[in-house]
Amino acid sequence: MSESWQSISKRKKDQQTSRIPKEWLLPAESLPPPGTLNVLDIPRKCGILDEQDLKITENYDATALVEELATGRLKSVDVTRAFCKRAAIAHQLTNCLTEIFFEQAVERALALDDYLDKVGSPIGPLHGLPISLKDTFKIPGYDASIGMVVLAFKPATSSSTLVDLLINAGAVLYCKTNVPQTLMALDSHNNVFGRVVNPLNSKVTAGGSSGGEGALVAMRGSILGVGTDVGGSIRIPAMCNNLYGIKPSWQRIPYGNQQGSGAPGSSALALPASAGPIATSMRDFELFLRAVAESEPWNVDPDVAYGLWDEQGFSPSKTDIVVGLVRRDGVIDPLPPINKIIDETAAMLRNQGIKTVEMDITPLLSQCQSLANAMFGIDGNNFVFDILESAGEPLSPWLQSRLRRKKAKSLEQVAELHAKKDELRRKFLSIWKDEHGVDIDAFLCPVAPHPVPEIDRWNGVSYTSSFVLLDYPSGTLPIRPLNATDLAGSVPSTPPLGPWDKANRELWTNVDKKVYLGTPLCVQVVAPRLQEKRLVEAMKVIDDAVKAELASTGGKARL
């Protein structure tokens, strides 16, 4: 008789727990009482982290840590051990990890310290820096189960391309992070490891599919994590956890030899996913993306486009940048707090001397979501259902009402979808100039049409998946927490635009809106295809302007 999925899950969880040193397990008195919403302060109070651990994990971003590590002022073994400890604590509070390899990470850190002592220079641009990875990345000797029971206890025998690249750049890999079953959900729950809990507010979602990465970085159990995104799976967890997150164009970061939920090669027929960073500071994006570009990844992954960092678009400055404002996509109208944060951000930019331009691109943008949805499901989801059913594994809650077996699309139908996509991309080229012919450097829009919702209530992804279809690099930028004044306002009295818009309105009319208090309000920034430097520089200008404006007004935007 084959082993039940419940038994496999228990064995996997037991294995996971055995890899956490006993002295890093939270004492009973440090565990949050039932009903605790925010657990961000527990690592500092639990007594497991000493003063050096706290300093390392709280006082630096990744860029600052790399500077200290490269000179030897900080030892990689101390930095690695501190983040391993904090990741262990974060996991016990949020269930954010899958694979744990702390012991091997410490050994790697010791070797890097020895190298620096002997050679006198760092091994690469990420020398000694601990980096966490989404579960999709393959590391020899460890599973990449992506939350599916049938893939548990089947360790990888080779590395993902990006894993080798990061190691060659000097990074220390120490854990992988939790995801939704099949990667096809926006709330990170699976039957192998369970649900990721949002550390800011346990009543709302941590997002998906890089939800474990978002929770871990929010807890500062990682200072720089790598997720993947094919519908919003970096940008959505970044929004849920008050972080910065970037989805590059798909040909920018090596994606080879990752574990997916589709048949091998199928993503080339649909919409390819991108790998990208989740971080606590804007400048860490340049650190990561520059390190990847300088490794010349096009020599090891045939899908990666050539382009050193300084060739990935120009660098707009505060004095001449033009920022477009895209307020709606014509599929789902944003709820009041989302409209308000776009208004506030635009006003803050103008108050800081930055030019903004209104962009009504709904005639084009409204075509993206239905086309993206059609391309996501070209195989009718049959491959993933075959895998799940082979283990008798049920669908997770978010997927139960959303994922169905369907008839796979024919070659002619797939070709027609790609023809529509290509035509839409051509039409979108015209949006990057205003009516006077002035170049628009980047544009702002919502990450989602609603605030961070309750568990399993994330609605549509039209504001994120559209830029997967278009292959535009885009990133989440936190602005401020949602407060009581943001709960004012109502949905329009006019009929909904469609079923997605109707469901979105229910996140305002069929909910206790107080659940949104304190959750992050963010914006999304978008740039043209394969222009990641342009995106990062635009995001920096916007981020700096927002921070300067909030500092000058005591944290309140001037509309």
Coordinates of C-alpha atoms in Angstrom, one line a residue, residues 84-457:
C84 CA 20.4 31.3 10.3
K85 CA 19.3 31.9 13.9
R86 CA 16.8 34.6 12.9
A87 CA 15.5 32.5 10.0
A88 CA 14.8 29.6 12.5
I89 CA 12.9 32.0 14.7
A90 CA 11.0 33.5 11.8
H91 CA 10.0 30.0 10.6
Q92 CA 8.6 29.0 14.0
L93 CA 6.4 32.1 13.9
T94 CA 5.4 32.2 10.3
N95 CA 6.1 28.8 8.8
C96 CA 8.1 30.5 6.1
L97 CA 10.8 27.8 5.3
T98 CA 10.9 24.6 3.4
E99 CA 14.5 23.3 3.1
I100 CA 17.0 24.2 5.9
F101 CA 20.8 23.8 5.5
F102 CA 22.2 26.0 8.2
E103 CA 25.1 23.7 9.0
Q104 CA 26.3 23.6 5.4
A105 CA 25.9 27.4 5.2
V106 CA 28.2 28.0 8.2
E107 CA 30.8 25.7 6.7
R108 CA 30.6 27.7 3.5
A109 CA 31.0 31.0 5.4
L110 CA 34.0 29.7 7.3
A111 CA 35.6 28.8 3.9
L112 CA 34.9 32.3 2.6
D113 CA 36.4 33.9 5.6
D114 CA 39.5 31.8 5.2
Y115 CA 39.7 32.8 1.5
L116 CA 39.6 36.5 2.4
D117 CA 42.2 36.1 5.1
K118 CA 44.6 34.3 2.7
V119 CA 44.0 36.2 -0.6
G120 CA 43.1 39.6 0.8
S121 CA 40.2 40.2 -1.5
P122 CA 36.6 39.0 -1.7
I123 CA 35.8 36.0 -4.0
G124 CA 33.0 38.0 -5.7
P125 CA 30.6 40.9 -5.4
L126 CA 28.3 39.0 -3.0
H127 CA 31.2 37.6 -0.8
G128 CA 29.9 36.1 2.4
L129 CA 26.3 37.4 2.0
P130 CA 23.6 35.1 3.1
I131 CA 20.8 34.9 0.5
S132 CA 17.5 32.9 0.8
L133 CA 15.8 31.3 -2.1
K134 CA 12.3 30.3 -3.1
D135 CA 11.6 26.6 -3.0
T136 CA 11.6 26.4 -6.8
F137 CA 15.4 26.7 -7.0
K138 CA 17.3 23.4 -7.1
I139 CA 20.2 22.7 -4.7
P140 CA 21.8 19.3 -4.9
G141 CA 20.8 17.1 -1.9
Y142 CA 17.6 19.0 -1.1
D143 CA 14.1 18.8 -2.3
A144 CA 12.3 21.3 -4.6
S145 CA 8.9 20.0 -3.7
I146 CA 7.0 23.2 -4.4
G147 CA 4.4 22.2 -1.9
M148 CA 3.4 19.0 -3.7
V149 CA 3.6 15.7 -1.8
V150 CA 4.7 13.6 -4.8
L151 CA 7.9 15.7 -5.1
A152 CA 8.9 15.4 -1.4
F153 CA 11.9 13.3 -0.6
K154 CA 13.2 13.5 -4.1
P155 CA 16.3 15.7 -3.7
A156 CA 17.8 17.6 -6.6
T157 CA 20.9 16.1 -8.2
S158 CA 21.9 19.4 -10.0
S159 CA 21.7 23.1 -9.3
S160 CA 19.6 25.7 -10.9
T161 CA 21.6 28.0 -13.0
L162 CA 21.2 31.0 -10.7
V163 CA 22.3 28.9 -7.7
D164 CA 25.6 28.3 -9.3
L165 CA 25.9 31.9 -10.3
L166 CA 25.2 33.2 -6.8
I167 CA 27.7 30.8 -5.3
N168 CA 30.4 31.9 -7.8
A169 CA 29.6 35.5 -6.8
G170 CA 30.4 34.6 -3.1
A171 CA 26.9 34.2 -1.7
V172 CA 26.0 31.9 1.2
L173 CA 22.8 29.9 0.6
Y174 CA 21.2 28.7 3.8
C175 CA 17.5 28.1 3.3
K176 CA 14.6 27.8 0.9
T177 CA 11.2 29.3 1.4
N178 CA 7.6 28.2 1.4
V179 CA 5.2 28.5 -1.5
P180 CA 1.6 27.6 -2.4
Q181 CA 0.8 24.2 -3.7
T182 CA 1.6 24.1 -7.5
L183 CA 2.8 27.7 -7.4
M184 CA -0.5 28.7 -8.8
A185 CA -2.0 30.6 -5.9
L186 CA -1.7 34.0 -4.2
D187 CA -1.9 32.7 -0.7
S188 CA 1.1 30.4 0.3
H189 CA -0.5 27.2 1.6
N190 CA 0.3 23.7 0.7
N191 CA -0.2 20.2 2.0
V192 CA 3.5 19.5 2.6
F193 CA 4.5 22.4 4.9
G194 CA 1.2 24.2 5.6
R195 CA 0.4 27.9 5.4
V196 CA 2.8 30.9 5.6
V197 CA 1.6 33.4 8.1
N198 CA 1.9 37.2 7.5
P199 CA 4.2 38.5 10.3
L200 CA 2.7 42.0 10.2
N201 CA -0.9 40.8 10.6
S202 CA -1.8 37.1 10.9
K203 CA -5.4 37.8 9.7
V204 CA -4.3 38.8 6.2
T205 CA -2.4 36.9 3.6
A206 CA 1.4 36.8 3.2
G207 CA 0.8 36.6 -0.5
G208 CA 2.1 34.1 -3.1
S209 CA 3.7 32.4 -4.7
S210 CA 6.8 33.8 -3.0
G211 CA 5.0 34.2 0.3
G212 CA 7.6 32.4 2.4
E213 CA 10.3 34.7 1.0
G214 CA 8.2 37.7 1.8
A215 CA 7.6 36.6 5.4
L216 CA 11.2 35.7 6.0
V217 CA 12.6 39.0 4.7
A218 CA 9.9 40.9 6.7
M219 CA 11.1 39.1 9.8
R220 CA 14.7 40.0 8.8
G221 CA 15.5 36.3 8.8
S222 CA 16.9 37.2 5.4
I223 CA 18.3 40.5 4.1
L224 CA 18.0 39.5 0.5
G225 CA 15.8 36.8 -1.0
V226 CA 15.1 35.6 -4.5
G227 CA 11.6 34.8 -5.7
T228 CA 10.0 34.1 -9.0
D229 CA 7.0 35.8 -10.7
V230 CA 4.7 34.8 -13.5
G231 CA 1.6 36.6 -12.4
G232 CA 2.7 38.8 -9.5
S233 CA 4.5 36.3 -7.3
I234 CA 7.3 38.6 -6.3
R235 CA 5.4 41.9 -6.3
I236 CA 2.3 40.6 -4.4
P237 CA 4.3 39.2 -1.4
A238 CA 6.4 42.3 -1.3
M239 CA 3.2 44.4 -1.0
C240 CA 1.7 42.0 1.7
N241 CA 4.9 42.2 3.8
N242 CA 5.9 45.9 3.3
L243 CA 9.0 45.2 1.2
Y244 CA 10.6 46.1 -2.1
G245 CA 10.3 43.5 -4.9
I246 CA 11.2 43.5 -8.5
K247 CA 10.1 41.3 -11.4
P248 CA 12.6 41.7 -14.2
S249 CA 11.9 40.9 -17.8
W250 CA 12.1 37.1 -18.2
Q251 CA 15.3 37.1 -20.2
R252 CA 17.3 39.1 -17.6
I253 CA 17.9 36.6 -14.7
P254 CA 18.9 32.9 -15.3
Y255 CA 15.9 30.7 -14.8
G256 CA 17.4 27.4 -15.9
N257 CA 16.7 24.1 -14.1
Q258 CA 14.1 25.3 -11.7
Q259 CA 11.2 23.1 -10.5
G260 CA 7.9 24.1 -12.0
S261 CA 4.4 22.8 -11.9
G262 CA 4.1 22.4 -15.6
A263 CA 5.5 19.9 -18.1
P264 CA 9.2 20.7 -18.9
G265 CA 9.3 23.2 -21.7
S266 CA 5.7 24.2 -21.4
S267 CA 6.5 27.7 -20.1
A268 CA 8.0 28.6 -23.5
L269 CA 4.6 28.0 -25.0
A270 CA 2.9 30.1 -22.4
L271 CA 4.2 33.0 -20.3
P272 CA 7.8 32.5 -18.9
A273 CA 8.4 33.3 -15.3
S274 CA 11.1 35.7 -14.1
A275 CA 13.4 35.4 -11.1
G276 CA 14.0 38.5 -9.0
P277 CA 14.9 40.0 -5.7
I278 CA 12.9 40.8 -2.6
A279 CA 14.6 43.2 -0.2
T280 CA 14.4 45.8 2.5
S281 CA 16.1 48.7 0.6
M282 CA 16.0 50.0 -3.0
R283 CA 19.8 50.0 -3.4
D284 CA 20.0 46.2 -2.8
F285 CA 18.3 45.7 -6.2
E286 CA 21.3 47.2 -7.9
L287 CA 23.6 45.1 -5.8
F288 CA 21.8 41.9 -6.9
L289 CA 21.1 42.8 -10.5
R290 CA 24.6 44.2 -11.1
A291 CA 26.2 41.1 -9.6
V292 CA 24.1 38.9 -11.9
A293 CA 24.9 41.0 -15.0
E294 CA 28.6 41.1 -14.2
S295 CA 28.6 37.3 -14.2
E296 CA 27.7 37.3 -17.9
P297 CA 24.8 34.9 -17.4
W298 CA 24.1 34.7 -21.1
N299 CA 27.1 32.4 -21.3
V300 CA 25.5 29.8 -19.1
D301 CA 21.8 30.2 -19.8
P302 CA 20.8 30.5 -23.5
D303 CA 17.5 32.3 -22.6
V304 CA 19.3 35.2 -20.9
A305 CA 19.7 38.3 -23.1
Y306 CA 23.0 40.1 -23.2
G307 CA 23.3 43.3 -21.2
L308 CA 25.7 44.5 -18.6
W309 CA 24.1 46.5 -15.8
D310 CA 25.0 49.9 -17.3
E311 CA 23.4 48.8 -20.6
Q312 CA 20.0 48.0 -19.1
G313 CA 18.4 51.3 -19.8
F314 CA 19.4 54.9 -19.0
S315 CA 19.3 56.5 -15.5
P316 CA 16.6 59.2 -15.1
S317 CA 17.4 61.8 -12.5
K318 CA 15.1 63.7 -10.2
T319 CA 15.5 66.9 -12.3
D320 CA 14.4 65.4 -15.5
I321 CA 12.4 62.3 -14.8
V322 CA 8.8 62.0 -16.1
V323 CA 6.5 59.6 -14.2
G324 CA 3.3 58.4 -15.7
L325 CA 0.2 57.8 -13.6
V326 CA -1.9 54.8 -14.6
R327 CA -4.9 54.7 -12.2
R328 CA -7.0 51.8 -13.5
D329 CA -6.8 48.9 -16.0
G330 CA -10.4 48.8 -17.2
V331 CA -10.9 45.3 -15.7
I332 CA -11.0 46.0 -11.9
D333 CA -11.5 49.4 -10.5
P334 CA -9.3 50.1 -7.4
L335 CA -10.9 50.4 -4.0
P336 CA -10.8 53.8 -2.2
P337 CA -7.5 53.3 -0.3
I338 CA -5.7 52.3 -3.5
N339 CA -7.0 55.4 -5.4
K340 CA -5.9 57.5 -2.4
I341 CA -2.4 56.1 -2.3
I342 CA -1.9 56.8 -6.0
D343 CA -3.2 60.3 -5.5
E344 CA -0.9 60.8 -2.5
T345 CA 2.2 59.4 -4.2
A346 CA 1.6 61.6 -7.3
A347 CA 1.2 64.7 -5.0
M348 CA 4.4 63.8 -3.1
L349 CA 6.3 63.6 -6.4
R350 CA 5.0 66.9 -7.6
N351 CA 5.8 68.5 -4.3
Q352 CA 9.4 67.3 -4.7
G353 CA 9.6 68.8 -8.2
I354 CA 9.0 65.6 -10.2
K355 CA 6.9 65.9 -13.3
T356 CA 3.9 63.5 -13.5
V357 CA 1.7 62.8 -16.5
E358 CA -1.7 61.2 -16.5
M359 CA -1.9 58.1 -18.7
D360 CA -5.2 56.6 -19.8
I361 CA -4.2 53.3 -21.3
T362 CA -7.3 51.3 -20.3
P363 CA -8.2 50.5 -24.0
L364 CA -5.0 48.5 -24.2
L365 CA -4.5 47.4 -20.6
S366 CA -8.0 46.0 -20.4
Q367 CA -7.1 43.4 -23.0
C368 CA -4.1 42.0 -21.1
Q369 CA -5.8 40.0 -18.3
S370 CA -8.0 37.7 -20.4
L371 CA -5.1 37.0 -22.7
A372 CA -2.7 36.3 -19.9
N373 CA -5.3 33.9 -18.3
A374 CA -5.7 32.1 -21.5
M375 CA -1.9 31.7 -21.9
F376 CA -1.5 30.5 -18.3
G377 CA -3.7 27.5 -18.9
I378 CA -2.7 26.2 -22.3
D379 CA -2.3 22.6 -21.1
G380 CA -5.7 22.7 -19.3
N381 CA -3.9 22.2 -16.0
N382 CA -3.8 18.5 -16.8
F383 CA -0.1 18.0 -16.0
V384 CA -0.4 19.3 -12.4
F385 CA -3.7 17.4 -11.8
D386 CA -2.0 14.2 -12.9
I387 CA 0.7 14.8 -10.3
L388 CA -1.6 15.6 -7.5
E389 CA -4.0 12.7 -8.2
S390 CA -1.0 10.3 -8.3
A391 CA -0.6 10.9 -4.6
G392 CA -4.2 11.3 -3.7
E393 CA -3.5 14.9 -2.7
P394 CA -6.3 17.4 -2.5
L395 CA -6.2 21.0 -3.7
S396 CA -5.3 23.7 -1.2
P397 CA -8.2 26.0 -0.1
W398 CA -7.4 29.0 -2.5
L399 CA -7.2 26.7 -5.5
Q400 CA -10.3 24.6 -4.8
S401 CA -12.6 27.1 -6.4
R402 CA -10.2 28.3 -9.0
L403 CA -8.3 25.4 -10.6
R404 CA -10.0 23.0 -12.9
R405 CA -9.1 20.4 -15.5
K406 CA -9.8 21.6 -18.9
K407 CA -9.1 20.6 -22.5
A408 CA -5.6 21.5 -23.6
K409 CA -5.4 24.1 -26.3
S410 CA -4.5 23.1 -29.8
L411 CA -1.4 24.2 -31.7
E412 CA -3.6 26.6 -33.7
Q413 CA -5.1 28.1 -30.5
V414 CA -1.7 28.6 -28.9
A415 CA -0.4 30.2 -32.1
E416 CA -3.4 32.6 -32.1
L417 CA -2.8 33.6 -28.5
H418 CA 0.9 34.4 -29.3
A419 CA -0.2 36.4 -32.3
K420 CA -2.6 38.4 -30.1
K421 CA 0.2 38.9 -27.6
D422 CA 2.7 40.1 -30.2
E423 CA 0.2 42.6 -31.6
L424 CA -0.7 43.9 -28.2
R425 CA 3.0 44.4 -27.4
R426 CA 3.5 46.4 -30.5
K427 CA 0.6 48.7 -29.7
F428 CA 2.0 49.3 -26.2
L429 CA 5.2 50.7 -27.6
S430 CA 3.3 54.0 -28.2
I431 CA 2.5 54.6 -24.5
W432 CA 6.1 55.6 -23.6
K433 CA 5.6 59.2 -25.0
D434 CA 3.0 61.7 -23.8
E435 CA 0.7 63.6 -26.1
H436 CA 3.5 66.2 -26.7
G437 CA 6.1 63.6 -27.6
V438 CA 7.9 63.7 -24.3
D439 CA 9.4 60.5 -23.1
I440 CA 7.8 58.8 -20.0
D441 CA 10.6 57.2 -18.0
A442 CA 8.4 54.9 -15.9
F443 CA 4.8 54.8 -14.7
L444 CA 3.0 54.3 -11.4
C445 CA 0.0 52.1 -11.0
P446 CA -1.5 49.9 -8.3
V447 CA 0.0 46.6 -7.3
A448 CA -3.5 45.4 -6.7
P449 CA -6.9 47.0 -6.8
H450 CA -7.5 46.3 -3.1
P451 CA -5.6 46.4 0.2
V452 CA -3.8 43.3 1.6
P453 CA -6.9 41.0 2.1
E454 CA -7.8 38.3 4.5
I455 CA -6.4 34.8 4.1
D456 CA -7.5 33.2 0.8
R457 CA -9.3 36.3 -0.4

